[in-house]
Coordinates of C-alpha atoms and ligand atoms in Angstrom, one line a residue:
X1316 CA 99.4 107.1 119.8
X1317 CA 98.7 108.6 116.3
X1318 CA 100.6 107.5 113.2
X1319 CA 101.5 109.6 110.2
X1320 CA 104.2 110.4 107.7
X1321 CA 107.6 111.1 109.2
X1322 CA 108.3 114.3 107.3
X1323 CA 111.0 116.2 109.2
X1324 CA 113.4 114.5 111.7
X1325 CA 113.7 115.2 115.4
X1326 CA 111.6 115.0 118.6
X1327 CA 109.4 117.8 119.7
X1328 CA 107.7 118.0 123.1
X1329 CA 105.2 120.8 123.7
X1330 CA 101.6 122.0 123.9
X1331 CA 99.2 121.8 121.0
X1332 CA 98.0 124.9 119.2
X1333 CA 95.1 123.9 117.0
X1334 CA 95.0 126.1 113.9
X1335 CA 91.3 126.3 113.0
X1336 CA 90.2 127.4 109.7
X1337 CA 88.1 130.6 110.1
X1338 CA 85.1 131.2 108.0
X1339 CA 85.6 133.0 104.7
X1340 CA 81.9 132.9 103.9
X1341 CA 80.4 135.9 102.2
X1342 CA 77.3 136.7 100.3
X1343 CA 78.0 137.5 96.6
X1344 CA 76.8 140.9 95.6
X1345 CA 76.1 142.5 92.3
X1346 CA 78.3 145.5 91.9
X1347 CA 77.3 148.7 90.2
X1348 CA 80.4 150.9 90.9
X1349 CA 82.7 148.4 89.2
X1350 CA 85.6 150.9 89.2
X1351 CA 85.6 151.2 93.0
X1352 CA 85.3 147.3 93.3
X1353 CA 88.3 146.9 90.9
X1354 CA 90.3 149.3 93.0
X1355 CA 89.3 147.4 96.2
X1356 CA 90.6 144.2 94.5
X1357 CA 93.8 145.9 93.4
X1358 CA 94.4 147.2 97.0
X1359 CA 93.9 143.7 98.4
X1360 CA 96.4 142.3 95.8
X1361 CA 98.9 145.0 96.8
X1362 CA 98.5 144.2 100.5
X1363 CA 98.9 140.5 99.7
X1364 CA 102.1 141.1 97.7
X1365 CA 103.6 143.4 100.4
X1366 CA 102.8 140.9 103.2
X1367 CA 104.2 138.0 101.1
X1368 CA 107.3 139.9 100.2
X1369 CA 108.0 140.6 103.9
X1370 CA 107.3 137.0 104.7
X1371 CA 109.6 135.8 101.9
X1372 CA 112.4 138.1 103.2
X1373 CA 112.0 136.8 106.7
X1374 CA 112.1 133.3 105.4
X1375 CA 115.2 134.0 103.3
X1376 CA 117.0 135.1 106.5
X1377 CA 115.8 132.2 108.6
X1378 CA 116.0 129.3 106.1
X1379 CA 117.4 130.2 102.7
X1380 CA 116.6 131.1 99.1
X1381 CA 114.8 128.0 98.1
X1382 CA 112.1 128.4 100.7
X1383 CA 111.6 132.1 100.1
X1384 CA 111.2 131.3 96.4
X1385 CA 108.1 129.3 97.1
X1386 CA 106.4 132.4 98.6
X1387 CA 107.8 134.6 95.8
X1388 CA 106.1 132.2 93.4
X1389 CA 102.8 133.1 95.1
X1390 CA 103.3 136.8 94.2
X1391 CA 104.0 135.8 90.6
X1392 CA 100.8 133.7 90.4
X1393 CA 98.7 136.6 91.9
X1394 CA 100.3 139.1 89.5
X1395 CA 99.9 136.9 86.5
X1396 CA 98.4 139.2 83.8
X1397 CA 95.9 136.5 82.6
X1398 CA 94.7 135.8 86.1
X1399 CA 94.3 139.5 87.1
X1400 CA 92.8 140.4 83.7
X1401 CA 90.1 137.7 84.0
X1402 CA 89.3 138.7 87.5
X1403 CA 89.0 142.4 86.4
X1404 CA 86.7 141.3 83.6
X1405 CA 84.4 139.4 86.0
X1406 CA 84.3 142.5 88.2
X1407 CA 83.5 144.8 85.3
X1408 CA 80.6 142.4 84.5
X1409 CA 79.3 143.2 88.0
X1410 CA 80.7 140.4 90.2
X1411 CA 82.1 141.4 93.6
X1412 CA 85.9 141.0 94.1
X1413 CA 85.5 138.0 96.4
X1414 CA 83.4 136.0 93.9
X1415 CA 85.6 137.0 90.9
X1416 CA 88.7 135.9 92.8
X1417 CA 87.2 132.7 94.0
X1418 CA 85.9 131.8 90.5
X1419 CA 89.4 132.2 88.9
X1420 CA 91.3 130.5 91.7
X1421 CA 88.9 127.5 91.7
X1422 CA 89.4 127.1 88.0
X1423 CA 93.2 126.9 88.4
X1424 CA 92.8 124.6 91.4
X1425 CA 90.7 122.1 89.5
X1426 CA 93.1 122.3 86.5
X1427 CA 96.3 121.8 88.6
X1428 CA 94.7 119.1 90.8
X1429 CA 93.9 117.0 87.7
X1430 CA 97.6 116.8 86.6
X1431 CA 99.5 113.6 86.9
X1432 CA 102.8 115.0 88.2
X1433 CA 103.3 116.0 91.8
X1434 CA 104.9 119.4 91.0
X1435 CA 101.8 120.6 89.1
X1436 CA 99.5 119.1 91.7
X1437 CA 101.5 121.2 94.3
X1438 CA 100.5 124.3 92.4
X1439 CA 96.9 123.7 93.3
X1440 CA 97.7 124.0 97.0
X1441 CA 99.7 127.2 96.2
X1442 CA 96.6 128.7 94.5
X1443 CA 94.4 127.5 97.5
X1444 CA 96.8 129.3 99.8
X1445 CA 96.7 132.5 97.7
X1446 CA 92.9 132.4 97.6
X1447 CA 92.6 132.1 101.3
X1448 CA 95.0 135.0 101.9
X1449 CA 93.5 137.4 99.4
X1450 CA 89.9 136.5 100.5
X1451 CA 90.9 137.1 104.2
X1452 CA 92.2 140.6 103.2
X1453 CA 89.1 141.4 101.2
X1454 CA 86.8 140.2 104.0
X1455 CA 88.9 141.9 106.7
X1456 CA 89.3 138.5 108.5
X1457 CA 92.5 138.2 110.5
X1458 CA 94.5 135.1 109.5
X1459 CA 95.8 133.0 112.4
X1460 CA 98.9 134.5 113.8
X1461 CA 101.3 131.5 114.2
X1462 CA 104.0 134.2 114.7
X1463 CA 102.4 134.9 118.1
X1464 CA 102.6 131.3 119.3
X1465 CA 104.4 131.0 122.6
X1466 CA 107.6 129.0 123.3
X1467 CA 107.1 125.2 123.2
X1468 CA 104.2 125.2 120.8
X1469 CA 103.2 122.1 118.6
X1470 CA 101.2 123.4 115.6
X1471 CA 98.3 121.1 114.7
X1472 CA 96.6 122.0 111.4
X1473 CA 94.6 120.5 108.7
X1474 CA 97.2 121.7 106.2
X1475 CA 100.2 123.8 106.7
X1476 CA 100.4 126.3 103.9
X1477 CA 103.7 128.0 102.9
X1478 CA 102.3 131.4 104.1
X1479 CA 101.5 129.9 107.5
X1480 CA 104.9 128.3 107.7
X1481 CA 106.5 131.7 106.9
X1482 CA 105.1 133.0 110.2
X1483 CA 106.8 130.3 112.2
X1484 CA 109.4 131.5 114.7
X1485 CA 111.6 128.4 115.0
X1486 CA 112.6 129.4 118.5
X1487 CA 109.0 128.8 119.6
X1488 CA 107.6 126.0 117.5
X1489 CA 108.8 122.6 118.6
X1490 CA 106.7 120.4 116.4
X1491 CA 104.2 120.3 113.5
X1492 CA 101.3 117.9 113.0
X1493 CA 99.1 118.1 110.0
X1494 CA 96.2 116.0 108.5
X1495 CA 97.5 116.2 104.9
X1496 CA 100.7 116.4 103.0
X1497 CA 103.5 113.9 102.1
X1498 CA 107.2 113.8 102.4
X1499 CA 107.7 116.1 99.4
X1500 CA 105.0 118.6 100.1
X1501 CA 106.0 122.2 100.6
X1502 CA 105.1 121.9 104.3
X1503 CA 107.5 119.0 104.6
X1504 CA 110.3 120.8 102.7
X1505 CA 109.8 123.9 104.8
X1506 CA 109.6 122.0 108.1
X1507 CA 112.9 120.3 107.2
X1508 CA 114.5 123.6 106.2
X1509 CA 113.4 125.0 109.6
X1510 CA 114.6 121.8 111.3
X1511 CA 111.2 121.4 113.1
X1512 CA 110.1 117.8 113.7
X1513 CA 107.0 117.2 111.7
X1514 CA 104.5 114.3 111.3
X1515 CA 102.1 114.8 108.4
X1516 CA 99.0 113.0 107.1
X1517 CA 97.8 112.2 110.7
X1518 CA 94.2 111.3 110.2
X1519 CA 91.8 113.7 112.1
X1520 CA 94.7 115.2 114.1
X1521 CA 93.0 118.6 114.7
X1522 CA 90.0 116.8 116.2
X1523 CA 91.9 114.1 118.1
X1524 CA 94.2 116.6 119.8
X1525 CA 93.0 119.4 122.1
X1526 CA 94.4 122.9 122.4
X1527 CA 96.9 123.1 125.2
X1528 CA 97.3 119.3 125.5
X1529 CA 100.9 118.1 125.9
X1530 CA 102.1 116.3 122.8
X1531 CA 105.2 114.4 121.7
X1532 CA 106.0 114.7 118.0
X1533 CA 108.5 112.0 116.8
X1534 CA 109.5 113.1 113.3
X1535 CA 111.9 110.3 112.9
X1536 CA 109.3 107.5 113.3
X1537 CA 106.1 109.4 112.2
X1538 CA 104.5 109.1 115.6
X1539 CA 102.5 111.6 117.7
X1540 CA 101.8 110.8 121.4
X1541 CA 99.0 112.8 123.1
X1542 CA 99.0 113.4 126.9
X1543 CA 102.1 111.3 127.4
X1544 CA 103.0 109.5 130.6
X1545 CA 105.9 110.8 132.7
X1546 CA 108.1 107.8 131.6
X1547 CA 107.4 108.6 127.9
X1548 CA 108.3 112.2 128.4
X1549 CA 111.6 111.1 130.1
X1550 CA 112.3 108.6 127.3
X1551 CA 111.7 111.1 124.5
X1552 CA 113.6 113.9 126.3
X1553 CA 116.6 111.7 126.2
X1554 CA 116.0 110.8 122.6
X1555 CA 115.7 114.5 121.7
X1556 CA 119.0 115.4 123.5
X1557 CA 120.9 112.6 121.7
X1558 CA 119.3 113.6 118.3
X1559 CA 120.2 117.3 118.8
X1560 CA 123.7 116.5 119.9
X1561 CA 124.4 114.4 116.8
X1562 CA 122.7 116.9 114.5
X1563 CA 124.8 119.8 115.8
X1564 CA 127.9 117.8 115.3
X1565 CA 127.0 116.6 111.8
X1566 CA 126.1 120.1 110.6
X1567 CA 129.9 120.8 110.6
X1568 CA 130.1 118.4 107.6
X1569 CA 127.5 120.1 105.5
X1570 CA 128.7 121.7 102.2
X1571 CA 132.2 120.1 102.7
X1572 CA 134.0 117.7 100.5
X1573 CA 134.1 114.0 101.5
X1574 CA 137.7 113.6 102.6
X1575 CA 139.6 111.0 104.7
X1576 CA 141.8 112.3 107.4
X1577 CA 144.8 111.9 105.1
X1578 CA 143.1 113.9 102.3
X1579 CA 141.8 111.3 99.8
X1580 CA 138.6 112.5 98.3
X1581 CA 135.4 110.3 97.9
X1582 CA 132.1 110.8 96.2
X1583 CA 129.1 110.5 98.5
X1584 CA 125.9 109.8 96.7
X1585 CA 122.3 108.8 97.7
X1586 CA 120.0 106.0 96.9
X1587 CA 116.6 107.0 95.7
X1588 CA 113.4 105.3 94.6
X1589 CA 111.3 108.2 93.1
X1590 CA 112.3 111.3 91.2
X1591 CA 111.2 113.5 94.1
X1592 CA 113.6 111.7 96.4
X1593 CA 116.3 113.6 94.5
X1594 CA 115.1 116.7 96.5
X1595 CA 115.9 115.0 99.8
X1596 CA 119.2 113.8 98.4
X1597 CA 120.1 117.5 97.7
X1598 CA 118.7 118.7 101.0
X1599 CA 120.8 116.1 102.9
X1600 CA 123.9 117.3 100.9
X1601 CA 124.3 114.3 98.7
X1602 CA 126.8 114.8 95.9
X1603 CA 124.7 112.9 93.4
X1604 CA 122.6 109.7 93.1
X1605 CA 124.4 106.4 93.1
X1606 CA 121.3 104.2 92.8
X1607 CA 117.9 105.1 91.4
X1608 CA 115.8 102.0 92.0
X1609 CA 113.5 102.4 89.0
X1610 CA 111.2 99.5 90.0
X1611 CA 109.3 102.0 92.2
X1612 CA 108.1 103.8 89.0
X1613 CA 106.6 100.5 88.0
X1614 CA 104.8 99.9 91.3
X1615 CA 101.4 101.0 92.5
X1616 CA 99.9 101.0 89.0
X1617 CA 98.3 98.5 86.6
X1618 CA 100.5 98.7 83.6
X1619 CA 104.1 99.3 82.6
X1620 CA 104.9 103.1 82.5
X1621 CA 105.2 104.4 79.0
X1622 CA 108.5 105.7 77.5
X1623 CA 107.3 109.3 77.9
X1624 CA 106.3 108.7 81.5
X1625 CA 109.6 107.2 82.3
X1626 CA 111.5 109.9 80.4
X1627 CA 109.7 112.6 82.4
X1628 CA 110.6 110.9 85.7
X1629 CA 114.3 110.4 84.8
X1630 CA 114.5 114.0 83.4
X1631 CA 112.9 115.4 86.5
X1632 CA 115.4 113.6 88.8
X1633 CA 118.4 114.7 86.8
X1634 CA 117.2 118.3 86.6
X1635 CA 116.7 118.4 90.4
X1636 CA 120.4 117.2 90.7
X1637 CA 121.6 120.3 88.7
X1638 CA 124.5 118.7 87.0
X1639 CA 125.3 116.1 89.6
X1640 CA 125.5 112.4 88.6
X1641 CA 122.4 110.2 88.4
X1642 CA 123.0 106.4 88.2
X1643 CA 119.8 104.8 87.0
X1644 CA 119.5 101.0 87.6
X1645 CA 117.4 99.3 85.0
X1646 CA 114.3 97.4 86.1
X1647 CA 115.0 95.0 89.0
X1648 CA 111.8 92.9 89.3
X1649 CA 111.3 89.4 90.5
X1650 CA 112.7 87.9 93.7
X1651 CA 110.9 89.8 96.5
X1652 CA 109.8 92.5 94.0
X1653 CA 106.6 91.3 92.3
X1654 CA 104.6 93.4 89.8
X1655 CA 101.3 91.7 89.5
X1656 CA 100.5 93.1 86.1
X1657 CA 103.6 91.5 84.6
X1658 CA 102.1 88.1 85.3
X1659 CA 105.3 86.6 86.6
X1660 CA 105.0 82.9 87.4
X1661 CA 105.3 81.8 91.0
X1662 CA 108.7 80.2 91.3
X1663 CA 110.1 77.6 93.7
X1664 CA 113.2 79.7 94.1
X1665 CA 112.5 83.3 93.1
X1666 CA 115.8 84.7 94.2
X1667 CA 117.6 82.3 91.8
X1668 CA 115.0 82.7 89.2
X1669 CA 113.5 84.9 86.5
X1670 CA 114.4 88.4 87.7
X1671 CA 116.1 91.7 87.0
X1672 CA 118.3 91.7 83.8
X1673 CA 117.3 88.1 83.1
X1674 CA 113.6 89.2 82.9
X1675 CA 114.5 92.3 80.9
X1676 CA 116.6 90.6 78.3
X1677 CA 113.7 88.2 77.7
X1678 CA 111.2 91.1 77.4
X1679 CA 113.3 93.2 75.1
X1680 CA 110.6 95.7 74.1
X1681 CA 109.9 96.6 77.8
X1682 CA 113.7 96.8 78.4
X1683 CA 114.3 98.9 75.2
X1684 CA 111.5 101.3 76.2
X1685 CA 113.2 101.9 79.5
X1686 CA 116.6 102.4 77.9
X1687 CA 115.2 104.8 75.3
X1688 CA 113.6 106.8 78.1
X1689 CA 116.9 106.9 80.1
X1690 CA 118.9 107.8 76.9
X1691 CA 116.5 110.7 76.1
X1692 CA 116.8 112.0 79.7
X1693 CA 120.6 111.8 79.4
X1694 CA 120.4 114.9 77.2
X1695 CA 119.5 116.8 80.3
X1696 CA 122.3 115.9 82.7
X1697 CA 124.9 113.4 83.9
X1698 CA 123.0 110.1 83.7
X1699 CA 124.6 106.7 83.8
X1700 CA 123.0 103.3 83.2
X1701 CA 123.5 100.3 85.6
X1702 CA 122.4 96.7 85.1
X1703 CA 121.2 94.7 88.1
X1704 CA 121.9 91.1 89.0
X1705 CA 124.5 90.5 86.3
X1706 CA 126.1 87.1 86.6
X1707 CA 128.1 86.7 83.4
X1708 CA 129.6 88.7 80.6
X1709 CA 127.0 87.6 78.1
X1710 CA 124.3 89.5 80.1
X1711 CA 126.4 92.7 80.1
X1712 CA 127.1 92.4 76.4
X1713 CA 123.4 91.8 75.6
X1714 CA 122.4 94.8 77.7
X1715 CA 124.9 97.0 76.0
X1716 CA 123.8 95.7 72.5
X1717 CA 120.3 96.8 73.4
X1718 CA 121.6 100.3 74.4
X1719 CA 123.3 100.5 71.0
X1720 CA 120.0 99.5 69.3
X1721 CA 118.1 102.2 71.2
X1722 CA 120.8 104.8 70.4
X1723 CA 120.4 103.9 66.7
X1724 CA 116.7 104.4 66.8
X1725 CA 117.0 107.7 68.6
X1726 CA 119.7 108.9 66.1
X1727 CA 117.3 108.0 63.2
X1728 CA 114.5 110.0 64.9
X1729 CA 117.0 112.9 65.5
X1730 CA 116.3 112.7 69.2
X1731 CA 119.1 114.0 71.5
X1732 CA 120.9 111.9 74.0
X1733 CA 124.4 111.5 75.5
X1734 CA 126.4 109.4 72.9
X1735 CA 129.0 108.6 75.6
X1736 CA 126.6 107.5 78.3
X1737 CA 128.5 105.3 80.8
X1738 CA 127.3 101.8 81.4
X1739 CA 128.1 100.0 84.6
X1740 CA 127.4 96.8 86.4
X1741 CA 125.8 96.3 89.8
X1742 CA 128.1 93.8 91.5
X1743 CA 125.7 91.9 93.6
X1744 CA 126.1 88.2 92.7
X1745 CA 129.0 86.1 93.8
X1746 CA 129.5 85.1 90.2
X1747 CA 130.0 88.7 89.1
X1748 CA 132.4 89.3 92.0
X1749 CA 134.5 86.3 91.0
X1750 CA 134.7 87.4 87.4
X1751 CA 135.1 91.1 88.2
X1752 CA 138.4 91.1 86.2
X1753 CA 136.5 90.1 83.1
X1754 CA 133.5 92.3 83.6
X1755 CA 135.8 95.3 84.4
X1756 CA 137.2 95.1 80.8
X1757 CA 133.7 95.8 79.4
X1758 CA 132.2 98.1 82.0
X1759 CA 132.5 101.8 82.6
X1760 CA 132.0 101.4 86.4
X1761 CA 131.0 99.0 89.1
X1762 CA 128.7 99.6 92.1
X1763 CA 128.7 96.9 94.8
X1764 CA 125.3 95.8 96.0
X1765 CA 126.1 94.2 99.3
X1766 CA 122.5 93.5 100.2
X1767 CA 122.3 90.8 97.5
X1768 CA 126.0 90.0 97.4
X1769 CA 125.9 89.0 101.1
X1770 CA 122.7 86.8 100.5
X1771 CA 124.0 85.1 97.4
X1772 CA 127.5 84.5 98.8
X1773 CA 126.3 83.1 102.1
X1774 CA 123.4 81.3 100.4
X1775 CA 121.1 83.0 102.8
X1776 CA 117.9 84.8 102.3
X1777 CA 118.1 88.3 103.8
X1778 CA 114.5 88.1 105.0
X1779 CA 114.8 84.7 106.7
X1780 CA 115.3 85.1 110.5
X1781 CA 116.3 81.5 111.0
X1782 CA 119.5 82.1 108.9
X1783 CA 120.0 85.7 109.7
X1784 CA 123.1 84.9 111.9
X1785 CA 124.9 84.2 108.6
X1786 CA 123.7 87.3 106.8
X1787 CA 126.6 89.8 107.4
X1788 CA 128.8 91.7 105.0
X1789 CA 131.5 91.2 107.6
X1790 CA 131.7 87.5 106.7
X1791 CA 135.3 86.8 105.5
X1792 CA 133.9 85.4 102.2
X1793 CA 131.9 88.6 101.5
X1794 CA 134.8 90.9 102.4
X1795 CA 137.1 88.9 100.0
X1796 CA 134.7 89.3 97.2
X1797 CA 134.3 93.1 97.9
X1798 CA 138.1 93.4 97.9
X1799 CA 138.4 91.5 94.6
X1800 CA 135.8 93.7 92.9
X1801 CA 137.6 96.8 94.0
X1802 CA 141.0 95.4 93.0
X1803 CA 139.8 94.5 89.6
X1804 CA 138.2 98.0 89.2
X1805 CA 141.5 99.6 90.1
X1806 CA 143.5 97.4 87.7
X1807 CA 141.2 98.3 84.9
X1808 CA 141.0 101.9 85.7
X1809 CA 137.3 102.1 86.3
X1810 CA 135.6 103.6 89.4
X1811 CA 134.1 101.3 92.0
X1812 CA 131.2 102.4 94.3
X1813 CA 129.0 100.7 96.8
X1814 CA 125.2 101.2 97.0
X1815 CA 124.3 98.4 99.4
X1816 CA 123.6 99.2 103.0
X1817 CA 127.2 98.3 104.0
X1818 CA 128.3 101.6 102.5
X1819 CA 126.9 103.4 105.5
X1820 CA 128.2 101.0 108.1
X1821 CA 130.8 102.7 110.2
X1822 CA 132.5 99.4 110.9
X1823 CA 132.9 98.6 107.2
X1824 CA 133.9 102.1 106.1
X1825 CA 137.6 101.8 107.1
X1826 CA 137.8 98.6 105.1
X1827 CA 136.3 100.2 102.0
X1828 CA 138.8 103.1 102.3
X1829 CA 141.7 100.7 102.5
X1830 CA 140.4 98.6 99.6
X1831 CA 140.2 101.7 97.4
X1832 CA 136.4 102.3 97.0
X1833 CA 135.8 105.7 95.4
X1834 CA 132.1 106.2 95.8
X1835 CA 129.6 105.6 98.7
X1836 CA 125.9 105.7 98.0
X1837 CA 123.7 105.7 101.0
X1838 CA 120.2 106.8 102.2
X1839 CA 119.9 110.6 102.2
X1840 CA 119.7 111.0 106.0
X1841 CA 123.0 109.1 106.4
X1842 CA 125.1 111.4 104.2
X1843 CA 126.5 113.7 106.8
X1844 CA 127.2 110.8 109.2
X1845 CA 129.1 108.8 106.5
X1846 CA 131.1 112.0 105.6
X1847 CA 132.0 112.3 109.3
X1848 CA 133.0 108.7 109.6
X1849 CA 135.2 108.9 106.5
X1850 CA 136.9 112.0 107.8
X1851 CA 138.1 110.2 110.9
X1852 CA 140.2 107.7 109.1
X1853 CA 143.6 108.1 107.5
X1854 CA 144.4 105.7 104.7
X1855 CA 147.4 104.3 106.7
X1856 CA 145.2 103.6 109.7
X1857 CA 142.5 102.1 107.6
X1858 CA 145.1 99.9 105.9
X1859 CA 146.3 98.6 109.3
X1860 CA 142.7 97.7 110.3
X1861 CA 142.0 96.0 106.9
X1862 CA 145.2 94.0 107.0
X1863 CA 144.2 92.6 110.4
X1864 CA 140.6 92.0 109.4
X1865 CA 141.6 90.1 106.3
X1866 CA 143.8 87.8 108.3
X1867 CA 140.9 86.8 110.6
X1868 CA 138.8 83.6 110.1
X1869 CA 135.4 84.3 111.4
X1870 CA 132.7 87.0 111.2
X1871 CA 132.6 87.2 115.0
X1872 CA 136.3 87.8 115.3
X1873 CA 136.1 90.5 112.7
X1874 CA 133.0 92.1 114.3
X1875 CA 134.5 92.0 117.9
X1876 CA 137.7 93.6 116.6
X1877 CA 136.1 96.3 114.5
X1878 CA 133.9 97.2 117.6
X1879 CA 137.1 98.1 119.4
X1880 CA 138.5 100.4 116.7
X1881 CA 135.5 102.5 115.7
Ligands
PEP2236 C1 121.8 95.5 96.8 O1 121.5 94.4 96.5 O2 122.8 95.8 97.6 C2 121.1 96.7 96.4 C3 121.5 97.9 96.7 O3 119.9 96.5 95.7 P1 118.5 96.2 96.3 O4 118.6 96.4 97.8 O5 117.6 97.1 95.6 O6 118.4 94.7 95.9
MG2237 MG1 120.1 94.0 94.8

């Protein structure tokens, strides 16, 4: 079994086609007839542009505009006047077209690869792809024809370039395995758009798998099984049927509003951890982002990200969302989320300790830096601020004061931001839930974090298996607190959402509809499923279920009853 990055959902069972890189070696020559060489280069560029336009058109029909635009971008790069002009200059100095092309492309590849942000880095692989295609044309080497792959093919390649992907006939290709690429690489985006299961970054895949060998690609779990046993084929065939059945059904909910069966409309947002995750949120048809866990920006590095770094990250996410809301949760460190470079003390009781807004209010410069970055990004879209782990009004007031201070500084420096930015509270402690009436008077919105709310209410660590029998959002105490938070939101005219895992739980959804929740924020792959579940309930039916549930005394009773109604 080989492990990699689960990049496109689904199960594929087929025979491996190993895409080997063919040699593009050549011996550089000194050119005397530079006009003829320049014409040879121009012809190659024309063939490249014609081929790529045809591929983009095919892709536009099979998958959509966004994917075709990636290839059209290649034409723009190759036609870029600076790029072409420099290549022509090298040719007129006597270099052959191959060497001139390679020289310029390599220069751009080095430059783009050194960039910090993923999007610019991605441009390096675009230029590599262009270089290979134009060199193949100049050298008269035939590129591998994925378009000729027979039915039931699993493509195995070092890297899947956009132009290779464009040749894919989705009727024939059942899976993709590559040795490079992450969840947000072009290969991944295209594989998802084509709905082909894909596992990327599988170390040495092209060597470990052989041409014609039977292969199972599990794009849900990021697993590749070579030469599977009969029983594994049976097991995965069943998994595939169930997956396809559900996907077909869920597709009916794409592009639709999120409506209950009685017509009430809800907002259905996604939870994200990195700016690029906003791409998946949009791909999965999310209507915005209800929780951006910003601590991920602070992880895997040795120092606090600067204001500019954070600003770029928040701006990138909100631009990807194209006008849809982005709720940014300020830094939630401590507890189970340690950042070694902050030098946090080991605590006896980390979940009750120095974490989240408590830490931030005590480290005001770090907190203000984050708030300034969020405010600056708010000039580019609908950004809202949310404070984590609030337990009392004082914390909310102190947080809001700091926002005011940051606003003043930005005003003085004449930096744009949204003056009316909304500030909300993450309702995830039992204390906040009990004083929801008071907090609602000073908040613009609430978002219920059931992951922590359940833990704090049941005095039970979510990671401790010895007490996991208590950890359930269906506990009568937790449900009462959720209801109280929503009631107080309604009384004070502020919207109440939920970004904890319970928002995607089909047993809890009818209760949330009945209580009056207005926004659900879930992981991107759950969007269509939650939209479907919401659509099956009328408000009146949900009310009946909720009334019965709220009269019950134990979690087991509630669980057993809800099992019978969903
Ligand atoms: C929560 O507590 O419900 C939540 C969404 O936050 P996290 O899981 O990041 O603690
Ligand atoms: Mg939490």
